[in-house]
Coordinates of C-alpha atoms in Angstrom, one line a residue:
M1 CA 211.2 243.7 238.2
S2 CA 211.4 241.8 234.9
E3 CA 214.2 242.3 232.4
D4 CA 211.7 244.0 230.0
G5 CA 210.5 246.3 232.7
M6 CA 214.0 247.3 233.6
L7 CA 214.8 248.0 229.9
W8 CA 211.8 250.3 229.6
L9 CA 212.6 252.1 232.8
T10 CA 216.1 252.7 231.5
F11 CA 214.7 254.1 228.2
V12 CA 212.3 256.4 230.0
L13 CA 215.0 257.7 232.4
I14 CA 217.5 258.3 229.6
G15 CA 214.9 260.0 227.5
A16 CA 213.9 262.2 230.4
L17 CA 217.5 263.1 231.3
A18 CA 218.4 263.7 227.6
T19 CA 215.6 266.2 227.2
T20 CA 215.5 267.8 230.6
L21 CA 219.2 268.4 231.4
P22 CA 220.0 270.5 228.3
R23 CA 216.9 272.7 228.8
A24 CA 217.4 273.1 232.5
S25 CA 221.1 273.9 232.2
F26 CA 220.3 277.3 230.5
I27 CA 217.8 278.2 233.2
V28 CA 219.9 277.0 236.2
L29 CA 223.3 278.4 235.0
G30 CA 221.9 281.6 233.5
E31 CA 224.5 284.2 232.5
R32 CA 227.3 282.1 234.0
A33 CA 227.3 279.8 231.0
S34 CA 227.5 281.4 227.6
L35 CA 227.9 279.8 224.2
P36 CA 230.9 280.6 222.0
E37 CA 230.4 283.3 219.5
T38 CA 230.9 281.0 216.5
L39 CA 228.1 278.7 217.8
L40 CA 225.8 281.7 218.2
K41 CA 226.5 282.8 214.7
A42 CA 225.8 279.3 213.4
L43 CA 222.5 279.0 215.4
R44 CA 221.2 282.1 213.5
Y45 CA 220.8 279.8 210.4
A46 CA 219.0 277.0 212.2
P47 CA 215.4 278.3 211.6
A48 CA 216.1 278.8 207.8
A49 CA 217.8 275.3 207.6
A50 CA 214.8 273.7 209.3
L51 CA 212.3 275.4 207.1
A52 CA 214.3 274.4 204.0
A53 CA 214.5 270.8 205.2
I54 CA 210.7 270.7 205.4
V55 CA 209.8 272.6 202.2
V56 CA 212.4 271.5 199.7
P57 CA 211.5 267.8 199.5
D58 CA 207.8 268.7 198.9
V59 CA 208.7 271.2 196.2
V60 CA 211.3 269.1 194.4
L61 CA 210.0 265.6 194.7
V62 CA 206.9 264.2 192.9
A63 CA 205.9 260.7 193.9
G64 CA 209.4 260.2 195.4
T65 CA 211.4 261.1 192.3
V66 CA 212.9 264.4 191.2
E67 CA 210.9 266.0 188.3
V68 CA 212.3 269.0 186.5
F69 CA 208.9 270.2 185.0
N70 CA 207.1 270.4 188.3
P71 CA 204.4 273.0 188.9
K72 CA 205.4 273.4 192.6
L73 CA 209.0 274.0 191.6
G74 CA 208.0 276.7 189.1
A75 CA 205.8 278.3 191.8
A76 CA 208.7 278.3 194.3
I77 CA 211.0 279.8 191.8
A78 CA 208.5 282.6 191.0
A79 CA 208.0 283.2 194.8
V80 CA 211.7 283.5 195.4
L81 CA 212.2 285.8 192.4
A82 CA 209.3 288.0 193.6
S83 CA 210.7 288.2 197.1
R84 CA 214.1 289.2 195.7
L85 CA 212.7 291.9 193.3
S86 CA 210.2 293.5 195.7
K87 CA 209.9 294.5 199.4
N88 CA 206.2 293.8 199.3
P89 CA 205.6 290.8 201.7
W90 CA 202.5 289.7 199.8
L91 CA 204.0 289.6 196.4
P92 CA 205.8 286.2 196.8
F93 CA 202.5 284.6 197.9
V94 CA 200.6 286.0 195.0
A95 CA 203.3 285.3 192.4
G96 CA 203.8 281.7 193.6
M97 CA 200.1 280.9 193.8
A98 CA 199.5 282.5 190.3
V99 CA 202.3 280.5 188.7
L100 CA 201.1 277.3 190.5
W101 CA 197.6 277.9 189.3
L102 CA 198.8 278.6 185.7
L103 CA 201.1 275.6 185.5
R104 CA 198.5 273.1 186.8

């Protein structure tokens, strides 16, 4: 086998092991392996952190730079305020879209 082929085979094997072993360990070990309580508490914030990492750059940046007077930022602030002031799940959507529409 050529050196390039051996290199690609190594990449594929490492990739397969790096993705399969962590996932399979929870299935194979089951209840015998448990995560520490502090790690479990930290993992509760993972979905919110991932969502923030996706949404915040789109809301704050305009053409790659931070712009203070940004319609998306105003709409996001309105949606957050609406969610804090009311238990209605639709109000943040309506408030955010209304502010976005008005500022554009």
